[in-house]
Amino acid sequence: MPEARPAAFAGQKIVIVGAGLAGTLCAIMLAQRGARVEIIERQTFDPKDDYSNRRSFNVTVSSRGEAAMKAAGIWDRVKARTIAITGRTCHEGLGSTFFSYSRDRSVALHGARRSDVNGELLAAAAEHEGIAIRFGWTLRDLDKASGALTIAPVASDAPAETIGDADFVIGADGVHSAVRRLIHRGERADFTQRYLDWNYREIAIPAGPDADHPWRMDPNSLHLWPRGDLMMFALPNPDGSFTGNFIYPCAREADFAAIGLVGEMFRREFPDVAALVPDAEERLRVTPPSYFPTQRNSKWSHGDRFVLLGDAAHATVPFYGQGMNSAFESVLELVSCLERFPRSERARAFEAYQSARKPHTDAVADLSIENFDELRSRFRHVVPQARRRVEVLLNRLLPNAFVPLHVRVSHSLEGYRTAIDACARRDRLLRWFGFDLLVYAAAGGQIAATALHRVWHGGTGLSEHLARRRAVAAAHVEAEALLPGDPSSERPA
Amino acid sequence: MPEARPAAFAGQKIVIVGAGLAGTLCAIMLAQRGARVEIIERQTFDPKDDYSNRRSFNVTVSSRGEAAMKAAGIWDRVKARTIAITGRTCHEGLGSTFFSYSRDRSVALHGARRSDVNGELLAAAAEHEGIAIRFGWTLRDLDKASGALTIAPVASDAPAETIGDADFVIGADGVHSAVRRLIHRGERADFTQRYLDWNYREIAIPAGPDADHPWRMDPNSLHLWPRGDLMMFALPNPDGSFTGNFIYPCAREADFAAIGLVGEMFRREFPDVAALVPDAEERLRVTPPSYFPTQRNSKWSHGDRFVLLGDAAHATVPFYGQGMNSAFESVLELVSCLERFPRSERARAFEAYQSARKPHTDAVADLSIENFDELRSRFRHVVPQARRRVEVLLNRLLPNAFVPLHVRVSHSLEGYRTAIDACARRDRLLRWFGFDLLVYAAAGGQIAATALHRVWHGGTGLSEHLARRRAVAAAHVEAEALLPGDPSSERPA
């Protein structure tokens, strides 16, 4: 990313539809380069609003998001709203196991409430004299040729207004983008929207009574409860609470109407969470369900007047923690393309931006769905576990040559597609050198050890519990893979 | 389809968004059963409007469409606006070959301008006292819970109005349905929209000077010019003209900007059309391109208040001539489901309607894309040609037992999915009985005959031309397959 060039956008007016994460960051970067920016946002902004019932997965800032916020000079203030996450804790029954992202907990993601990061970005934007934000206005229509927008207030009957003097418009209005719909109207634009067969409901795990250390689980950890068809995540908040997400098959949506059904299941599968949230069932019942859409579209811009950004261009499911990080990479790429081409060739800049980003955003969308399947159910299969073990072994032997995929995704700035392809090539090569034999040997060893243990100890109760614990540990040992020298990794505060 | 039951919808008010083919037919059938129907249509209606630049493929009424219009008692008046199509004419160079749908031209499709059929349906609807039509109004918003609609006039600044007293709303507002978008908002609804890599432009072939017989090609035929990547269709109109559709790869869209390029190519590939339309290039240049979208969505209704119909639910490409026919089948199914369930269970009626129709509309969408590939390029491959020949042979030997797929699609009322599955099962069975050997023997025979011909006649010019003619004939001989007793087939007037 080049240094901010104050003149690059001087004299230009840019309208951004949507004051979410991507739109606000983009506004800041454009204003830093001389543009006048006007943001149109449908919602009204209340810094105290916790955005619950809106968008409830906490965000995790990884290397990519950090690099983008550093480029905009706002990382320090955003970082102050986050909490360092140095590993994952896997909960099985009443026990739990921690797996560090690095041997000494020196590598961290930065977790935060989405609304806290968004609020901090909005505050930074509001301080910039080049940025004006109109809350409570919605896009009603647009003129594809001239770039004019018709906007209307959401809550009042005040008449619609026209913004006709923008050089161009950025549609950063999220998964259900109105800009996307309006620029696609009458155009050849392929579009796919697929939902996972799982829904989720947020459930807050409240802070404890100890003001010095209010967290009632490890605060520097992503907490996971994998249960096959069911799953729970919890991410720490700086105030001592955790944002929990309960994930269930959409076919079980009706269960929430039957009193007792969800509570019983919740206490059985997540006894430790149920102990921390006594009224879990009632809380889950009153929370509306949220869904997991993945979207792809073949047309991210229209002429030299409109371009899409963030979820409006490439919505993904959150299971690799890359939604915001990927959106922020798109912000960097868009600004960089606009700087690289002369203003008269803005349409080409938009095309270059899509060409540069789409292979990677499509790749991370697939990867995020695969990771959900892995988190939910891979724990029970011996061969994938063995594969992980062998990968970690190789990584320990050759820490700079053999870097696992998840490290290249979460702790590097390499393109997603590039990382995936490089790992696939490496894995093909390893297969020639007997990697699969090694994996099957390790799997065979594990099966034999479990069987021996069972014969030796006779009973099945304890040994099965232990085997399950070991299986979980095997799947998670990946997290301990060594990281190559990564300038963006941070020690937790 | 049961007889119209005057009381089935008595006392109900139903709003239909969209006065296209499906919406208008549905309005007529509901009004015949006692409903008050209000239709909201964005466009203004002018019976003289030829709808060019809007939706330009002519329609062909096949058995399914005919059955639906008979059920609504309007087939005779619509039929008067159509022209019988008893076969296809394939144009190669300056020559052409006719292939009848039946041996004696006794089986016909009914071709018409879309606007003529739509106009006739609107006239029939306007005569019904139970139907009110508001032209020039557009849907702005809807309330998913109450079923209330906010509508606004398109051309004036008159204030928006609310329709709050409808029992339910039918979204028949086409490929880019606003009802679909608004009921899908915030719901788990999978949606796919894919465009073919080809676009098309309409080109009218004018009537000739002879008032008694103004058609300058066979008027009772679908005309085809298959050229691999390029293609032309022409369908006759009752007034002596033909509606032509020129289909080209979307990558060649820019060619239309370069003077001479399209004209030269058009004269080379379609010399007989170019002779009838001297200013073809200029006409093509001023016509905007149209596209070929296919859409699928997983949610055709919302609660007991909203349901989608026709293209809004299942848009397909036109290459099997089944878009309108399939939409009309959906009208019959929707009305039948609504009659079958008590009013209090309307949501279940909507679900039954989707369950009954979606397998078939998905199937015909796939089939229509495959048929485009076949029409464009299969002509050049020997094995598919031989397969057709053997199929026709079998059909001649066993006319009631072996009915080709295209006959079951176009000349029966069997569900699309059912027809495709039955043909696939039959083909698997035939393979066991040596069908493939027969096909390869026929293909080998053809290759040998062509080679012999070439050796015998020495030169390649004439013989290649003949071979090409024969290949086209082989691909089209399918059209001569015998039809089983089909009560809906009509003799041409």
mmCIF file of N, CA, C and O in Angstrom, chain A residues 140 181 186-197 199 250 291, chain B residues 140 181 186-197 199 250 291:
data_model
loop_
_atom_site.group_PDB
_atom_site.id
_atom_site.type_symbol
_atom_site.label_atom_id
_atom_site.label_comp_id
_atom_site.label_asym_id
_atom_site.label_seq_id
_atom_site.Cartn_x
_atom_site.Cartn_y
_atom_site.Cartn_z
ATOM 1 N N ARG A 140 -33.003 5.204 -2.452
ATOM 2 C CA ARG A 140 -34.240 4.769 -3.084
ATOM 3 C C ARG A 140 -34.005 4.397 -4.544
ATOM 4 O O ARG A 140 -34.579 3.432 -5.046
ATOM 5 N N ARG A 181 -28.169 -4.212 -6.351
ATOM 6 C CA ARG A 181 -29.403 -4.536 -7.054
ATOM 7 C C ARG A 181 -29.698 -3.519 -8.152
ATOM 8 O O ARG A 181 -30.052 -3.884 -9.275
ATOM 9 N N GLY A 186 -31.166 -4.971 -15.339
ATOM 10 C CA GLY A 186 -31.046 -4.912 -16.798
ATOM 11 C C GLY A 186 -29.667 -5.239 -17.327
ATOM 12 O O GLY A 186 -29.414 -5.072 -18.510
ATOM 13 N N GLU A 187 -28.743 -5.692 -16.471
ATOM 14 C CA GLU A 187 -27.385 -6.025 -16.925
ATOM 15 C C GLU A 187 -27.179 -7.535 -16.856
ATOM 16 O O GLU A 187 -27.867 -8.241 -16.139
ATOM 17 N N ARG A 188 -26.178 -7.998 -17.593
ATOM 18 C CA ARG A 188 -25.772 -9.397 -17.507
ATOM 19 C C ARG A 188 -24.930 -9.568 -16.254
ATOM 20 O O ARG A 188 -23.713 -9.415 -16.306
ATOM 21 N N ALA A 189 -25.526 -9.865 -15.139
ATOM 22 C CA ALA A 189 -24.758 -10.034 -13.910
ATOM 23 C C ALA A 189 -25.140 -11.366 -13.272
ATOM 24 O O ALA A 189 -26.275 -11.530 -12.820
ATOM 25 N N ASP A 190 -24.207 -12.315 -13.265
ATOM 26 C CA ASP A 190 -24.467 -13.564 -12.557
ATOM 27 C C ASP A 190 -24.444 -13.292 -11.058
ATOM 28 O O ASP A 190 -23.673 -12.469 -10.574
ATOM 29 N N PHE A 191 -25.293 -13.996 -10.345
ATOM 30 C CA PHE A 191 -25.375 -13.768 -8.902
ATOM 31 C C PHE A 191 -25.789 -15.067 -8.230
ATOM 32 O O PHE A 191 -26.686 -15.753 -8.707
ATOM 33 N N THR A 192 -25.112 -15.410 -7.156
ATOM 34 C CA THR A 192 -25.471 -16.609 -6.406
ATOM 35 C C THR A 192 -25.551 -16.272 -4.937
ATOM 36 O O THR A 192 -24.648 -15.616 -4.407
ATOM 37 N N GLN A 193 -26.587 -16.690 -4.300
ATOM 38 C CA GLN A 193 -26.737 -16.526 -2.846
ATOM 39 C C GLN A 193 -27.135 -17.871 -2.283
ATOM 40 O O GLN A 193 -28.169 -18.417 -2.658
ATOM 41 N N ARG A 194 -26.280 -18.423 -1.429
ATOM 42 C CA ARG A 194 -26.597 -19.716 -0.820
ATOM 43 C C ARG A 194 -26.471 -19.605 0.690
ATOM 44 O O ARG A 194 -25.510 -19.042 1.187
ATOM 45 N N TYR A 195 -27.434 -20.170 1.375
ATOM 46 C CA TYR A 195 -27.394 -20.179 2.834
ATOM 47 C C TYR A 195 -26.931 -21.544 3.315
ATOM 48 O O TYR A 195 -27.270 -22.571 2.724
ATOM 49 N N LEU A 196 -26.168 -21.547 4.407
ATOM 50 C CA LEU A 196 -25.879 -22.817 5.062
ATOM 51 C C LEU A 196 -27.178 -23.384 5.623
ATOM 52 O O LEU A 196 -28.131 -22.644 5.872
ATOM 53 N N ASP A 197 -27.191 -24.688 5.860
ATOM 54 C CA ASP A 197 -28.362 -25.316 6.460
ATOM 55 C C ASP A 197 -28.360 -25.161 7.983
ATOM 56 O O ASP A 197 -29.018 -25.911 8.690
ATOM 57 N N ASN A 199 -28.581 -22.161 11.221
ATOM 58 C CA ASN A 199 -28.847 -20.785 11.647
ATOM 59 C C ASN A 199 -28.100 -20.539 12.945
ATOM 60 O O ASN A 199 -27.534 -21.466 13.535
ATOM 61 N N CYS A 250 -31.043 -25.517 10.644
ATOM 62 C CA CYS A 250 -32.223 -24.674 10.436
ATOM 63 C C CYS A 250 -33.511 -25.480 10.557
ATOM 64 O O CYS A 250 -34.561 -24.935 10.886
ATOM 65 N N TYR A 291 -28.706 -15.858 9.897
ATOM 66 C CA TYR A 291 -28.412 -16.863 8.878
ATOM 67 C C TYR A 291 -26.984 -16.705 8.371
ATOM 68 O O TYR A 291 -26.311 -15.728 8.657
ATOM 69 N N ARG B 140 -43.488 -0.195 -4.293
ATOM 70 C CA ARG B 140 -42.355 0.408 -3.604
ATOM 71 C C ARG B 140 -41.939 -0.399 -2.382
ATOM 72 O O ARG B 140 -40.769 -0.547 -2.101
ATOM 73 N N ARG B 181 -37.785 -9.913 -4.222
ATOM 74 C CA ARG B 181 -36.724 -9.273 -3.461
ATOM 75 C C ARG B 181 -37.212 -8.870 -2.066
ATOM 76 O O ARG B 181 -36.531 -9.099 -1.070
ATOM 77 N N GLY B 186 -34.056 -10.530 4.500
ATOM 78 C CA GLY B 186 -33.931 -11.022 5.864
ATOM 79 C C GLY B 186 -34.343 -12.473 6.048
ATOM 80 O O GLY B 186 -34.436 -12.943 7.179
ATOM 81 N N GLU B 187 -34.594 -13.196 4.950
ATOM 82 C CA GLU B 187 -35.001 -14.597 5.058
ATOM 83 C C GLU B 187 -33.886 -15.498 4.520
ATOM 84 O O GLU B 187 -33.057 -15.073 3.746
ATOM 85 N N ARG B 188 -33.933 -16.770 4.917
ATOM 86 C CA ARG B 188 -33.039 -17.779 4.338
ATOM 87 C C ARG B 188 -33.568 -18.167 2.969
ATOM 88 O O ARG B 188 -34.356 -19.094 2.862
ATOM 89 N N ALA B 189 -33.156 -17.476 1.920
ATOM 90 C CA ALA B 189 -33.643 -17.815 0.582
ATOM 91 C C ALA B 189 -32.452 -17.956 -0.353
ATOM 92 O O ALA B 189 -31.775 -16.976 -0.637
ATOM 93 N N ASP B 190 -32.183 -19.180 -0.789
ATOM 94 C CA ASP B 190 -31.133 -19.370 -1.788
ATOM 95 C C ASP B 190 -31.619 -18.810 -3.118
ATOM 96 O O ASP B 190 -32.806 -18.907 -3.447
ATOM 97 N N PHE B 191 -30.701 -18.245 -3.853
ATOM 98 C CA PHE B 191 -31.069 -17.639 -5.129
ATOM 99 C C PHE B 191 -29.891 -17.730 -6.081
ATOM 100 O O PHE B 191 -28.756 -17.469 -5.685
ATOM 101 N N THR B 192 -30.158 -18.147 -7.302
ATOM 102 C CA THR B 192 -29.102 -18.210 -8.309
ATOM 103 C C THR B 192 -29.584 -17.543 -9.578
ATOM 104 O O THR B 192 -30.701 -17.800 -10.026
ATOM 105 N N GLN B 193 -28.758 -16.707 -10.122
ATOM 106 C CA GLN B 193 -29.057 -16.077 -11.411
ATOM 107 C C GLN B 193 -27.829 -16.238 -12.292
ATOM 108 O O GLN B 193 -26.747 -15.765 -11.941
ATOM 109 N N ARG B 194 -27.987 -16.948 -13.413
ATOM 110 C CA ARG B 194 -26.856 -17.152 -14.326
ATOM 111 C C ARG B 194 -27.274 -16.749 -15.727
ATOM 112 O O ARG B 194 -28.340 -17.107 -16.194
ATOM 113 N N TYR B 195 -26.388 -16.025 -16.378
ATOM 114 C CA TYR B 195 -26.647 -15.634 -17.763
ATOM 115 C C TYR B 195 -25.859 -16.539 -18.698
ATOM 116 O O TYR B 195 -24.732 -16.933 -18.386
ATOM 117 N N LEU B 196 -26.457 -16.856 -19.837
ATOM 118 C CA LEU B 196 -25.689 -17.519 -20.893
ATOM 119 C C LEU B 196 -24.600 -16.551 -21.369
ATOM 120 O O LEU B 196 -24.727 -15.340 -21.239
ATOM 121 N N ASP B 197 -23.559 -17.107 -21.983
ATOM 122 C CA ASP B 197 -22.495 -16.272 -22.553
ATOM 123 C C ASP B 197 -22.886 -15.753 -23.932
ATOM 124 O O ASP B 197 -22.025 -15.363 -24.713
ATOM 125 N N ASN B 199 -25.763 -13.155 -26.052
ATOM 126 C CA ASN B 199 -26.820 -12.138 -26.007
ATOM 127 C C ASN B 199 -27.651 -12.254 -27.284
ATOM 128 O O ASN B 199 -27.292 -13.010 -28.187
ATOM 129 N N CYS B 250 -21.547 -12.931 -26.093
ATOM 130 C CA CYS B 250 -21.562 -11.610 -25.460
ATOM 131 C C CYS B 250 -20.211 -10.913 -25.610
ATOM 132 O O CYS B 250 -20.129 -9.688 -25.595
ATOM 133 N N TYR B 291 -30.639 -10.360 -22.918
ATOM 134 C CA TYR B 291 -29.817 -11.396 -22.304
ATOM 135 C C TYR B 291 -30.643 -12.642 -22.013
ATOM 136 O O TYR B 291 -31.862 -12.632 -22.104
#
